[in-house]
JSON list of C-alpha atoms in Angstrom, two decimals:
[
{"chain": "C", "resi": 13, "resn": "MET", "atom": "CA", "xyz": [26.58, -32.47, -73.43]},
{"chain": "C", "resi": 14, "resn": "THR", "atom": "CA", "xyz": [24.21, -33.80, -76.07]},
{"chain": "C", "resi": 15, "resn": "SER", "atom": "CA", "xyz": [23.09, -31.60, -78.93]},
{"chain": "C", "resi": 16, "resn": "LEU", "atom": "CA", "xyz": [19.99, -30.58, -76.95]},
{"chain": "C", "resi": 17, "resn": "GLY", "atom": "CA", "xyz": [21.88, -29.82, -73.77]},
{"chain": "C", "resi": 18, "resn": "VAL", "atom": "CA", "xyz": [21.25, -33.07, -71.89]},
{"chain": "C", "resi": 19, "resn": "PRO", "atom": "CA", "xyz": [24.36, -33.80, -69.80]},
{"chain": "C", "resi": 20, "resn": "GLU", "atom": "CA", "xyz": [26.25, -36.96, -70.56]},
{"chain": "C", "resi": 21, "resn": "ILE", "atom": "CA", "xyz": [26.13, -39.63, -67.85]},
{"chain": "C", "resi": 22, "resn": "GLU", "atom": "CA", "xyz": [28.80, -39.20, -65.18]},
{"chain": "C", "resi": 23, "resn": "ALA", "atom": "CA", "xyz": [30.51, -41.87, -63.11]},
{"chain": "C", "resi": 24, "resn": "GLY", "atom": "CA", "xyz": [29.19, -40.44, -59.83]},
{"chain": "C", "resi": 25, "resn": "TRP", "atom": "CA", "xyz": [25.51, -40.63, -60.76]},
{"chain": "C", "resi": 26, "resn": "ALA", "atom": "CA", "xyz": [22.84, -42.93, -59.41]},
{"chain": "C", "resi": 27, "resn": "LEU", "atom": "CA", "xyz": [20.71, -43.52, -62.50]},
{"chain": "C", "resi": 28, "resn": "PHE", "atom": "CA", "xyz": [16.98, -44.28, -62.29]},
{"chain": "C", "resi": 29, "resn": "LEU", "atom": "CA", "xyz": [15.28, -45.25, -65.56]},
{"chain": "C", "resi": 30, "resn": "ASP", "atom": "CA", "xyz": [11.63, -45.68, -66.43]},
{"chain": "C", "resi": 31, "resn": "LEU", "atom": "CA", "xyz": [10.90, -48.52, -68.88]},
{"chain": "C", "resi": 32, "resn": "ASP", "atom": "CA", "xyz": [7.94, -47.99, -71.27]},
{"chain": "C", "resi": 33, "resn": "GLY", "atom": "CA", "xyz": [8.27, -44.79, -73.25]},
{"chain": "C", "resi": 34, "resn": "THR", "atom": "CA", "xyz": [11.78, -44.23, -71.92]},
{"chain": "C", "resi": 35, "resn": "LEU", "atom": "CA", "xyz": [13.87, -47.31, -72.72]},
{"chain": "C", "resi": 36, "resn": "LEU", "atom": "CA", "xyz": [11.22, -49.08, -74.80]},
{"chain": "C", "resi": 37, "resn": "ASP", "atom": "CA", "xyz": [9.06, -47.60, -77.52]},
{"chain": "C", "resi": 38, "resn": "ILE", "atom": "CA", "xyz": [5.36, -47.46, -76.65]},
{"chain": "C", "resi": 39, "resn": "ALA", "atom": "CA", "xyz": [3.49, -50.39, -78.21]},
{"chain": "C", "resi": 40, "resn": "PRO", "atom": "CA", "xyz": [-0.20, -50.84, -79.08]},
{"chain": "C", "resi": 41, "resn": "THR", "atom": "CA", "xyz": [-0.64, -53.19, -76.08]},
{"chain": "C", "resi": 42, "resn": "PRO", "atom": "CA", "xyz": [1.49, -53.87, -72.99]},
{"chain": "C", "resi": 43, "resn": "ASP", "atom": "CA", "xyz": [2.38, -57.35, -74.24]},
{"chain": "C", "resi": 44, "resn": "ALA", "atom": "CA", "xyz": [3.51, -56.09, -77.64]},
{"chain": "C", "resi": 45, "resn": "VAL", "atom": "CA", "xyz": [6.57, -54.12, -76.51]},
{"chain": "C", "resi": 46, "resn": "GLN", "atom": "CA", "xyz": [9.84, -55.00, -78.19]},
{"chain": "C", "resi": 47, "resn": "VAL", "atom": "CA", "xyz": [13.25, -54.89, -76.51]},
{"chain": "C", "resi": 48, "resn": "PRO", "atom": "CA", "xyz": [15.64, -53.49, -79.11]},
{"chain": "C", "resi": 49, "resn": "PRO", "atom": "CA", "xyz": [18.77, -55.53, -79.86]},
{"chain": "C", "resi": 50, "resn": "GLY", "atom": "CA", "xyz": [21.66, -54.28, -77.81]},
{"chain": "C", "resi": 51, "resn": "LEU", "atom": "CA", "xyz": [19.61, -52.62, -75.06]},
{"chain": "C", "resi": 52, "resn": "VAL", "atom": "CA", "xyz": [20.20, -55.28, -72.40]},
{"chain": "C", "resi": 53, "resn": "PRO", "atom": "CA", "xyz": [24.00, -55.41, -72.94]},
{"chain": "C", "resi": 54, "resn": "THR", "atom": "CA", "xyz": [24.05, -51.59, -72.89]},
{"chain": "C", "resi": 55, "resn": "LEU", "atom": "CA", "xyz": [22.15, -51.48, -69.59]},
{"chain": "C", "resi": 56, "resn": "ALA", "atom": "CA", "xyz": [24.47, -54.11, -68.12]},
{"chain": "C", "resi": 57, "resn": "ALA", "atom": "CA", "xyz": [27.52, -52.10, -69.17]},
{"chain": "C", "resi": 58, "resn": "VAL", "atom": "CA", "xyz": [26.14, -48.83, -67.78]},
{"chain": "C", "resi": 59, "resn": "ALA", "atom": "CA", "xyz": [25.28, -50.53, -64.48]},
{"chain": "C", "resi": 60, "resn": "GLN", "atom": "CA", "xyz": [28.80, -51.94, -64.27]},
{"chain": "C", "resi": 61, "resn": "ARG", "atom": "CA", "xyz": [30.34, -48.55, -64.95]},
{"chain": "C", "resi": 62, "resn": "LEU", "atom": "CA", "xyz": [28.19, -47.00, -62.23]},
{"chain": "C", "resi": 63, "resn": "ASP", "atom": "CA", "xyz": [29.25, -49.69, -59.74]},
{"chain": "C", "resi": 64, "resn": "GLY", "atom": "CA", "xyz": [25.70, -51.07, -59.85]},
{"chain": "C", "resi": 65, "resn": "ALA", "atom": "CA", "xyz": [23.98, -47.73, -59.14]},
{"chain": "C", "resi": 66, "resn": "MET", "atom": "CA", "xyz": [21.40, -48.09, -61.91]},
{"chain": "C", "resi": 67, "resn": "ALA", "atom": "CA", "xyz": [17.76, -48.96, -61.31]},
{"chain": "C", "resi": 68, "resn": "ILE", "atom": "CA", "xyz": [14.66, -49.56, -63.41]},
{"chain": "C", "resi": 69, "resn": "VAL", "atom": "CA", "xyz": [11.67, -47.75, -61.87]},
{"chain": "C", "resi": 70, "resn": "THR", "atom": "CA", "xyz": [8.45, -48.68, -63.62]},
{"chain": "C", "resi": 71, "resn": "GLY", "atom": "CA", "xyz": [4.78, -49.43, -63.25]},
{"chain": "C", "resi": 72, "resn": "ARG", "atom": "CA", "xyz": [5.44, -52.92, -64.58]},
{"chain": "C", "resi": 73, "resn": "PRO", "atom": "CA", "xyz": [5.60, -55.91, -62.20]},
{"chain": "C", "resi": 74, "resn": "ARG", "atom": "CA", "xyz": [9.07, -57.19, -61.33]},
{"chain": "C", "resi": 75, "resn": "GLU", "atom": "CA", "xyz": [8.48, -60.52, -63.04]},
{"chain": "C", "resi": 76, "resn": "THR", "atom": "CA", "xyz": [7.56, -58.79, -66.29]},
{"chain": "C", "resi": 77, "resn": "VAL", "atom": "CA", "xyz": [10.63, -56.57, -66.19]},
{"chain": "C", "resi": 78, "resn": "ASP", "atom": "CA", "xyz": [12.91, -59.52, -65.51]},
{"chain": "C", "resi": 79, "resn": "GLY", "atom": "CA", "xyz": [11.38, -61.36, -68.46]},
{"chain": "C", "resi": 80, "resn": "LEU", "atom": "CA", "xyz": [11.92, -58.39, -70.77]},
{"chain": "C", "resi": 81, "resn": "LEU", "atom": "CA", "xyz": [15.47, -57.66, -69.65]},
{"chain": "C", "resi": 82, "resn": "ALA", "atom": "CA", "xyz": [16.75, -61.19, -69.02]},
{"chain": "C", "resi": 83, "resn": "PRO", "atom": "CA", "xyz": [19.38, -62.15, -68.06]},
{"chain": "C", "resi": 84, "resn": "LEU", "atom": "CA", "xyz": [19.72, -58.74, -66.41]},
{"chain": "C", "resi": 85, "resn": "ALA", "atom": "CA", "xyz": [17.98, -58.41, -63.03]},
{"chain": "C", "resi": 86, "resn": "PRO", "atom": "CA", "xyz": [18.67, -54.79, -62.08]},
{"chain": "C", "resi": 87, "resn": "ALA", "atom": "CA", "xyz": [17.86, -52.95, -58.92]},
{"chain": "C", "resi": 88, "resn": "GLY", "atom": "CA", "xyz": [14.56, -51.17, -59.18]},
{"chain": "C", "resi": 89, "resn": "GLY", "atom": "CA", "xyz": [11.12, -50.13, -58.08]},
{"chain": "C", "resi": 90, "resn": "PHE", "atom": "CA", "xyz": [8.30, -52.13, -59.64]},
{"chain": "C", "resi": 91, "resn": "GLY", "atom": "CA", "xyz": [4.57, -51.56, -59.65]},
{"chain": "C", "resi": 92, "resn": "HIS", "atom": "CA", "xyz": [5.28, -47.81, -59.22]},
{"chain": "C", "resi": 93, "resn": "GLY", "atom": "CA", "xyz": [7.55, -48.55, -56.27]},
{"chain": "C", "resi": 94, "resn": "ALA", "atom": "CA", "xyz": [5.26, -51.02, -54.51]},
{"chain": "C", "resi": 95, "resn": "VAL", "atom": "CA", "xyz": [8.02, -53.63, -54.78]},
{"chain": "C", "resi": 96, "resn": "LEU", "atom": "CA", "xyz": [11.70, -52.75, -54.39]},
{"chain": "C", "resi": 97, "resn": "ARG", "atom": "CA", "xyz": [14.87, -54.64, -55.26]},
{"chain": "C", "resi": 98, "resn": "ASP", "atom": "CA", "xyz": [18.28, -53.39, -54.21]},
{"chain": "C", "resi": 99, "resn": "ALA", "atom": "CA", "xyz": [21.55, -53.91, -56.04]},
{"chain": "C", "resi": 100, "resn": "ALA", "atom": "CA", "xyz": [22.24, -57.05, -54.00]},
{"chain": "C", "resi": 101, "resn": "GLY", "atom": "CA", "xyz": [19.00, -58.59, -55.22]},
{"chain": "C", "resi": 102, "resn": "ARG", "atom": "CA", "xyz": [17.08, -58.26, -51.95]},
{"chain": "C", "resi": 103, "resn": "ILE", "atom": "CA", "xyz": [13.35, -57.75, -52.51]},
{"chain": "C", "resi": 104, "resn": "GLY", "atom": "CA", "xyz": [11.08, -55.85, -50.14]},
{"chain": "C", "resi": 105, "resn": "GLY", "atom": "CA", "xyz": [8.47, -53.17, -49.76]},
{"chain": "C", "resi": 106, "resn": "ALA", "atom": "CA", "xyz": [5.46, -55.17, -50.87]},
{"chain": "C", "resi": 107, "resn": "GLU", "atom": "CA", "xyz": [4.44, -56.22, -47.38]},
{"chain": "C", "resi": 108, "resn": "ALA", "atom": "CA", "xyz": [3.24, -52.66, -46.70]},
{"chain": "C", "resi": 109, "resn": "MET", "atom": "CA", "xyz": [1.16, -52.46, -49.87]},
{"chain": "C", "resi": 110, "resn": "PRO", "atom": "CA", "xyz": [-2.50, -53.43, -50.22]},
{"chain": "C", "resi": 111, "resn": "ALA", "atom": "CA", "xyz": [-3.61, -55.60, -53.12]},
{"chain": "C", "resi": 112, "resn": "PRO", "atom": "CA", "xyz": [-6.78, -54.66, -55.03]},
{"chain": "C", "resi": 113, "resn": "PRO", "atom": "CA", "xyz": [-9.90, -56.52, -53.87]},
{"chain": "C", "resi": 114, "resn": "GLN", "atom": "CA", "xyz": [-10.45, -59.67, -55.88]},
{"chain": "C", "resi": 115, "resn": "ASP", "atom": "CA", "xyz": [-13.78, -58.54, -57.28]},
{"chain": "C", "resi": 116, "resn": "TRP", "atom": "CA", "xyz": [-12.31, -55.43, -58.88]},
{"chain": "C", "resi": 117, "resn": "ALA", "atom": "CA", "xyz": [-10.85, -57.34, -61.83]},
{"chain": "C", "resi": 118, "resn": "GLU", "atom": "CA", "xyz": [-14.11, -59.26, -62.21]},
{"chain": "C", "resi": 119, "resn": "ARG", "atom": "CA", "xyz": [-16.09, -56.03, -62.29]},
{"chain": "C", "resi": 120, "resn": "LEU", "atom": "CA", "xyz": [-13.75, -54.54, -64.88]},
{"chain": "C", "resi": 121, "resn": "HIS", "atom": "CA", "xyz": [-13.97, -57.65, -67.05]},
{"chain": "C", "resi": 122, "resn": "ALA", "atom": "CA", "xyz": [-17.75, -57.24, -67.06]},
{"chain": "C", "resi": 123, "resn": "SER", "atom": "CA", "xyz": [-17.45, -53.57, -68.01]},
{"chain": "C", "resi": 124, "resn": "ILE", "atom": "CA", "xyz": [-14.98, -53.97, -70.86]},
{"chain": "C", "resi": 125, "resn": "ALA", "atom": "CA", "xyz": [-16.85, -56.90, -72.38]},
{"chain": "C", "resi": 126, "resn": "ALA", "atom": "CA", "xyz": [-18.92, -54.22, -74.13]},
{"chain": "C", "resi": 127, "resn": "TRP", "atom": "CA", "xyz": [-15.81, -52.18, -75.08]},
{"chain": "C", "resi": 128, "resn": "PRO", "atom": "CA", "xyz": [-13.79, -54.08, -77.71]},
{"chain": "C", "resi": 129, "resn": "GLY", "atom": "CA", "xyz": [-10.25, -52.74, -77.83]},
{"chain": "C", "resi": 130, "resn": "VAL", "atom": "CA", "xyz": [-10.03, -51.80, -74.14]},
{"chain": "C", "resi": 131, "resn": "ILE", "atom": "CA", "xyz": [-7.44, -53.99, -72.42]},
{"chain": "C", "resi": 132, "resn": "LEU", "atom": "CA", "xyz": [-7.35, -54.85, -68.72]},
{"chain": "C", "resi": 133, "resn": "GLU", "atom": "CA", "xyz": [-3.85, -55.25, -67.26]},
{"chain": "C", "resi": 134, "resn": "ARG", "atom": "CA", "xyz": [-3.69, -56.96, -63.88]},
{"chain": "C", "resi": 135, "resn": "LYS", "atom": "CA", "xyz": [-0.75, -56.27, -61.57]},
{"chain": "C", "resi": 136, "resn": "PRO", "atom": "CA", "xyz": [0.13, -57.60, -58.10]},
{"chain": "C", "resi": 137, "resn": "HIS", "atom": "CA", "xyz": [-0.78, -54.24, -56.53]},
{"chain": "C", "resi": 138, "resn": "GLY", "atom": "CA", "xyz": [-2.90, -52.56, -59.16]},
{"chain": "C", "resi": 139, "resn": "LEU", "atom": "CA", "xyz": [-5.06, -52.61, -62.26]},
{"chain": "C", "resi": 140, "resn": "ALA", "atom": "CA", "xyz": [-4.89, -50.67, -65.52]},
{"chain": "C", "resi": 141, "resn": "LEU", "atom": "CA", "xyz": [-7.27, -50.09, -68.39]},
{"chain": "C", "resi": 142, "resn": "HIS", "atom": "CA", "xyz": [-5.62, -49.35, -71.76]},
{"chain": "C", "resi": 143, "resn": "PHE", "atom": "CA", "xyz": [-7.67, -47.62, -74.45]},
{"chain": "C", "resi": 144, "resn": "ARG", "atom": "CA", "xyz": [-4.98, -46.86, -77.07]},
{"chain": "C", "resi": 145, "resn": "ALA", "atom": "CA", "xyz": [-6.92, -48.72, -79.77]},
{"chain": "C", "resi": 146, "resn": "VAL", "atom": "CA", "xyz": [-10.20, -47.01, -78.88]},
{"chain": "C", "resi": 147, "resn": "PRO", "atom": "CA", "xyz": [-9.45, -43.50, -77.56]},
{"chain": "C", "resi": 148, "resn": "GLU", "atom": "CA", "xyz": [-13.16, -42.73, -77.56]},
{"chain": "C", "resi": 149, "resn": "ARG", "atom": "CA", "xyz": [-13.39, -45.01, -74.51]},
{"chain": "C", "resi": 150, "resn": "GLN", "atom": "CA", "xyz": [-11.13, -42.78, -72.39]},
{"chain": "C", "resi": 151, "resn": "GLN", "atom": "CA", "xyz": [-13.85, -41.35, -70.20]},
{"chain": "C", "resi": 152, "resn": "ALA", "atom": "CA", "xyz": [-15.60, -44.70, -69.82]},
{"chain": "C", "resi": 153, "resn": "ALA", "atom": "CA", "xyz": [-12.35, -46.32, -68.68]},
{"chain": "C", "resi": 154, "resn": "ARG", "atom": "CA", "xyz": [-11.74, -43.58, -66.15]},
{"chain": "C", "resi": 155, "resn": "ALA", "atom": "CA", "xyz": [-15.30, -43.80, -64.83]},
{"chain": "C", "resi": 156, "resn": "ALA", "atom": "CA", "xyz": [-15.04, -47.59, -64.41]},
{"chain": "C", "resi": 157, "resn": "LEU", "atom": "CA", "xyz": [-11.92, -47.25, -62.28]},
{"chain": "C", "resi": 158, "resn": "GLU", "atom": "CA", "xyz": [-13.31, -44.33, -60.29]},
{"chain": "C", "resi": 159, "resn": "ALA", "atom": "CA", "xyz": [-16.33, -46.47, -59.42]},
{"chain": "C", "resi": 160, "resn": "LEU", "atom": "CA", "xyz": [-14.00, -49.07, -57.91]},
{"chain": "C", "resi": 161, "resn": "LEU", "atom": "CA", "xyz": [-12.23, -46.46, -55.80]},
{"chain": "C", "resi": 162, "resn": "ALA", "atom": "CA", "xyz": [-15.40, -45.32, -54.05]},
{"chain": "C", "resi": 163, "resn": "GLY", "atom": "CA", "xyz": [-14.73, -45.91, -50.36]},
{"chain": "C", "resi": 164, "resn": "HIS", "atom": "CA", "xyz": [-11.13, -46.98, -50.97]},
{"chain": "C", "resi": 165, "resn": "GLY", "atom": "CA", "xyz": [-9.51, -43.59, -51.49]},
{"chain": "C", "resi": 166, "resn": "GLU", "atom": "CA", "xyz": [-7.31, -43.92, -48.42]},
{"chain": "C", "resi": 167, "resn": "ASP", "atom": "CA", "xyz": [-5.59, -47.00, -49.84]},
{"chain": "C", "resi": 168, "resn": "PHE", "atom": "CA", "xyz": [-5.61, -46.54, -53.62]},
{"chain": "C", "resi": 169, "resn": "VAL", "atom": "CA", "xyz": [-5.29, -43.70, -56.12]},
{"chain": "C", "resi": 170, "resn": "LEU", "atom": "CA", "xyz": [-6.16, -43.27, -59.81]},
{"chain": "C", "resi": 171, "resn": "LEU", "atom": "CA", "xyz": [-3.30, -42.37, -62.19]},
{"chain": "C", "resi": 172, "resn": "PRO", "atom": "CA", "xyz": [-3.29, -41.19, -65.81]},
{"chain": "C", "resi": 173, "resn": "ALA", "atom": "CA", "xyz": [-0.83, -42.99, -68.09]},
{"chain": "C", "resi": 174, "resn": "HIS", "atom": "CA", "xyz": [-0.10, -43.30, -71.82]},
{"chain": "C", "resi": 175, "resn": "MET", "atom": "CA", "xyz": [-3.58, -43.89, -73.25]},
{"chain": "C", "resi": 176, "resn": "ALA", "atom": "CA", "xyz": [-4.52, -45.66, -70.03]},
{"chain": "C", "resi": 177, "resn": "TYR", "atom": "CA", "xyz": [-5.71, -45.16, -66.48]},
{"chain": "C", "resi": 178, "resn": "GLU", "atom": "CA", "xyz": [-4.34, -47.13, -63.58]},
{"chain": "C", "resi": 179, "resn": "ILE", "atom": "CA", "xyz": [-5.09, -47.82, -59.93]},
{"chain": "C", "resi": 180, "resn": "ARG", "atom": "CA", "xyz": [-2.11, -48.16, -57.59]},
{"chain": "C", "resi": 181, "resn": "PRO", "atom": "CA", "xyz": [-1.64, -48.17, -53.80]},
{"chain": "C", "resi": 182, "resn": "ARG", "atom": "CA", "xyz": [-1.54, -44.60, -52.50]},
{"chain": "C", "resi": 183, "resn": "ALA", "atom": "CA", "xyz": [1.64, -45.38, -50.54]},
{"chain": "C", "resi": 184, "resn": "ALA", "atom": "CA", "xyz": [3.48, -46.50, -53.69]},
{"chain": "C", "resi": 185, "resn": "SER", "atom": "CA", "xyz": [5.31, -44.04, -55.90]},
{"chain": "C", "resi": 186, "resn": "LYS", "atom": "CA", "xyz": [8.39, -43.81, -58.03]},
{"chain": "C", "resi": 187, "resn": "GLY", "atom": "CA", "xyz": [9.65, -41.19, -55.60]},
{"chain": "C", "resi": 188, "resn": "ARG", "atom": "CA", "xyz": [9.42, -43.77, -52.82]},
{"chain": "C", "resi": 189, "resn": "ALA", "atom": "CA", "xyz": [11.60, -46.09, -54.88]},
{"chain": "C", "resi": 190, "resn": "VAL", "atom": "CA", "xyz": [14.24, -43.41, -55.42]},
{"chain": "C", "resi": 191, "resn": "GLU", "atom": "CA", "xyz": [14.31, -42.47, -51.75]},
{"chain": "C", "resi": 192, "resn": "ALA", "atom": "CA", "xyz": [14.54, -46.08, -50.58]},
{"chain": "C", "resi": 193, "resn": "LEU", "atom": "CA", "xyz": [17.27, -47.10, -52.99]},
{"chain": "C", "resi": 194, "resn": "MET", "atom": "CA", "xyz": [19.31, -43.97, -52.27]},
{"chain": "C", "resi": 195, "resn": "ARG", "atom": "CA", "xyz": [19.63, -45.23, -48.70]},
{"chain": "C", "resi": 196, "resn": "THR", "atom": "CA", "xyz": [21.36, -48.39, -49.91]},
{"chain": "C", "resi": 197, "resn": "ASP", "atom": "CA", "xyz": [24.71, -49.24, -51.47]},
{"chain": "C", "resi": 198, "resn": "PRO", "atom": "CA", "xyz": [25.88, -48.47, -54.10]},
{"chain": "C", "resi": 199, "resn": "PHE", "atom": "CA", "xyz": [23.38, -45.62, -54.59]},
{"chain": "C", "resi": 200, "resn": "SER", "atom": "CA", "xyz": [24.13, -43.83, -51.32]},
{"chain": "C", "resi": 201, "resn": "GLY", "atom": "CA", "xyz": [26.34, -40.77, -51.69]},
{"chain": "C", "resi": 202, "resn": "ARG", "atom": "CA", "xyz": [25.76, -40.39, -55.41]},
{"chain": "C", "resi": 203, "resn": "MET", "atom": "CA", "xyz": [23.79, -37.81, -57.36]},
{"chain": "C", "resi": 204, "resn": "PRO", "atom": "CA", "xyz": [20.36, -39.21, -58.29]},
{"chain": "C", "resi": 205, "resn": "VAL", "atom": "CA", "xyz": [19.19, -38.69, -61.87]},
{"chain": "C", "resi": 206, "resn": "PHE", "atom": "CA", "xyz": [15.71, -39.87, -62.90]},
{"chain": "C", "resi": 207, "resn": "VAL", "atom": "CA", "xyz": [14.77, -40.32, -66.55]},
{"chain": "C", "resi": 208, "resn": "GLY", "atom": "CA", "xyz": [11.10, -40.81, -67.49]},
{"chain": "C", "resi": 209, "resn": "ASP", "atom": "CA", "xyz": [8.30, -39.77, -69.77]},
{"chain": "C", "resi": 210, "resn": "ASP", "atom": "CA", "xyz": [5.02, -40.03, -67.88]},
{"chain": "C", "resi": 211, "resn": "VAL", "atom": "CA", "xyz": [3.06, -38.28, -65.15]},
{"chain": "C", "resi": 212, "resn": "THR", "atom": "CA", "xyz": [4.14, -40.83, -62.53]},
{"chain": "C", "resi": 213, "resn": "ASP", "atom": "CA", "xyz": [7.78, -40.24, -63.44]},
{"chain": "C", "resi": 214, "resn": "GLU", "atom": "CA", "xyz": [7.48, -36.66, -62.21]},
{"chain": "C", "resi": 215, "resn": "GLU", "atom": "CA", "xyz": [7.41, -38.06, -58.66]},
{"chain": "C", "resi": 216, "resn": "GLY", "atom": "CA", "xyz": [10.73, -39.77, -59.28]},
{"chain": "C", "resi": 217, "resn": "MET", "atom": "CA", "xyz": [12.20, -36.61, -60.75]},
{"chain": "C", "resi": 218, "resn": "GLU", "atom": "CA", "xyz": [11.03, -34.58, -57.77]},
{"chain": "C", "resi": 219, "resn": "ALA", "atom": "CA", "xyz": [12.60, -37.07, -55.36]},
{"chain": "C", "resi": 220, "resn": "ALA", "atom": "CA", "xyz": [15.87, -36.85, -57.30]},
{"chain": "C", "resi": 221, "resn": "ARG", "atom": "CA", "xyz": [15.79, -33.05, -57.06]},
{"chain": "C", "resi": 222, "resn": "ARG", "atom": "CA", "xyz": [15.11, -33.16, -53.31]},
{"chain": "C", "resi": 223, "resn": "MET", "atom": "CA", "xyz": [18.19, -35.34, -52.90]},
{"chain": "C", "resi": 224, "resn": "GLY", "atom": "CA", "xyz": [20.53, -33.07, -54.85]},
{"chain": "C", "resi": 225, "resn": "GLY", "atom": "CA", "xyz": [20.04, -34.46, -58.35]},
{"chain": "C", "resi": 226, "resn": "PHE", "atom": "CA", "xyz": [17.68, -33.79, -61.23]},
{"chain": "C", "resi": 227, "resn": "GLY", "atom": "CA", "xyz": [15.24, -35.31, -63.69]},
{"chain": "C", "resi": 228, "resn": "LEU", "atom": "CA", "xyz": [15.27, -35.66, -67.47]},
{"chain": "C", "resi": 229, "resn": "HIS", "atom": "CA", "xyz": [12.03, -35.93, -69.42]},
{"chain": "C", "resi": 230, "resn": "VAL", "atom": "CA", "xyz": [11.58, -37.93, -72.59]},
{"chain": "C", "resi": 231, "resn": "GLY", "atom": "CA", "xyz": [9.85, -35.57, -74.99]},
{"chain": "C", "resi": 232, "resn": "ARG", "atom": "CA", "xyz": [11.12, -32.37, -73.43]},
{"chain": "C", "resi": 233, "resn": "ASP", "atom": "CA", "xyz": [14.81, -33.26, -73.05]},
{"chain": "C", "resi": 234, "resn": "PHE", "atom": "CA", "xyz": [15.09, -36.29, -75.33]},
{"chain": "C", "resi": 235, "resn": "ARG", "atom": "CA", "xyz": [13.14, -35.02, -78.33]},
{"chain": "C", "resi": 236, "resn": "ARG", "atom": "CA", "xyz": [13.55, -38.21, -80.37]},
{"chain": "C", "resi": 237, "resn": "GLY", "atom": "CA", "xyz": [12.11, -40.34, -77.59]},
{"chain": "C", "resi": 238, "resn": "PRO", "atom": "CA", "xyz": [13.42, -43.71, -76.41]},
{"chain": "C", "resi": 239, "resn": "GLU", "atom": "CA", "xyz": [15.75, -44.00, -79.40]},
{"chain": "C", "resi": 240, "resn": "GLU", "atom": "CA", "xyz": [17.68, -40.98, -78.14]},
{"chain": "C", "resi": 241, "resn": "VAL", "atom": "CA", "xyz": [17.72, -42.31, -74.57]},
{"chain": "C", "resi": 242, "resn": "ARG", "atom": "CA", "xyz": [19.18, -45.60, -75.80]},
{"chain": "C", "resi": 243, "resn": "ALA", "atom": "CA", "xyz": [21.87, -43.76, -77.77]},
{"chain": "C", "resi": 244, "resn": "TRP", "atom": "CA", "xyz": [22.71, -41.68, -74.67]},
{"chain": "C", "resi": 245, "resn": "LEU", "atom": "CA", "xyz": [23.13, -44.85, -72.63]},
{"chain": "C", "resi": 246, "resn": "ALA", "atom": "CA", "xyz": [25.23, -46.48, -75.36]},
{"chain": "C", "resi": 247, "resn": "ARG", "atom": "CA", "xyz": [27.60, -43.51, -75.32]},
{"chain": "C", "resi": 248, "resn": "ALA", "atom": "CA", "xyz": [28.01, -43.87, -71.56]},
{"chain": "C", "resi": 249, "resn": "ALA", "atom": "CA", "xyz": [28.68, -47.60, -71.90]},
{"chain": "C", "resi": 250, "resn": "ALA", "atom": "CA", "xyz": [31.45, -46.82, -74.38]},
{"chain": "C", "resi": 251, "resn": "ARG", "atom": "CA", "xyz": [32.89, -43.75, -72.64]},
{"chain": "C", "resi": 252, "resn": "LEU", "atom": "CA", "xyz": [32.80, -44.28, -68.88]},
{"chain": "C", "resi": 253, "resn": "PRO", "atom": "CA", "xyz": [35.65, -46.10, -67.17]},
{"chain": "C", "resi": 254, "resn": "GLN", "atom": "CA", "xyz": [35.13, -49.56, -65.75]},
{"chain": "C", "resi": 255, "resn": "GLY", "atom": "CA", "xyz": [33.31, -49.56, -62.38]},
{"chain": "C", "resi": 256, "resn": "GLY", "atom": "CA", "xyz": [35.24, -48.88, -59.22]},
{"chain": "C", "resi": 257, "resn": "GLN", "atom": "CA", "xyz": [37.54, -46.26, -60.76]},
{"chain": "C", "resi": 258, "resn": "HIS", "atom": "CA", "xyz": [35.95, -43.11, -59.41]},
{"chain": "C", "resi": 259, "resn": "ALA", "atom": "CA", "xyz": [35.11, -41.32, -56.20]},
{"chain": "C", "resi": 260, "resn": "HIS", "atom": "CA", "xyz": [31.40, -40.88, -55.41]},
{"chain": "C", "resi": 261, "resn": "ALA", "atom": "CA", "xyz": [29.93, -37.44, -55.89]}
]
């Protein structure tokens, strides 16, 4: 156990990790995140020791995650689970997901032109407005996205995030990613454990609990934030036996 009672990673787990605010420190803008030295080798080692049963489940697009974690290309759920990749590298899920109408980004660009400091992030299946630099624009950002959702509530939903609001397909969720990957090798038969820090991560944690596992929250369980999560992973990389030397839970 860690000093705060977080269990150390076990060989029979299926580990699901959020990215921003969990593995990476929150940055002023989405493009400004830094990947700490040693994180990618640590993730590769943990994945190997779990026989590949480690996934990154994030709101970020797959291409962005692969760029940040290169040369690692882990299993995962991207765009809040809109796109899935299994441990064998097979990609799917996106065909069932709607893309935002083309004019939505154009309308948001027009809105934020008068709001210096608000950043529009475009994703394959969603849009986000970040107001970290100008928190006084929180309600304006929310209202701009709500206006887009009028008449589209069956297909898309508004989500709160870290100093941001985001639109995603209603059918996408981090819980969907956990459930889908747990039906595939090498995740199947293991105990799912979801680690995250945000409102959307609660869906992944709930899915893990439904399937016999549990969730860990950065802030509640890892009081020192991503730094403590990275240290926890590094201990597992050093302590767990090489993959293939255990029986599944």
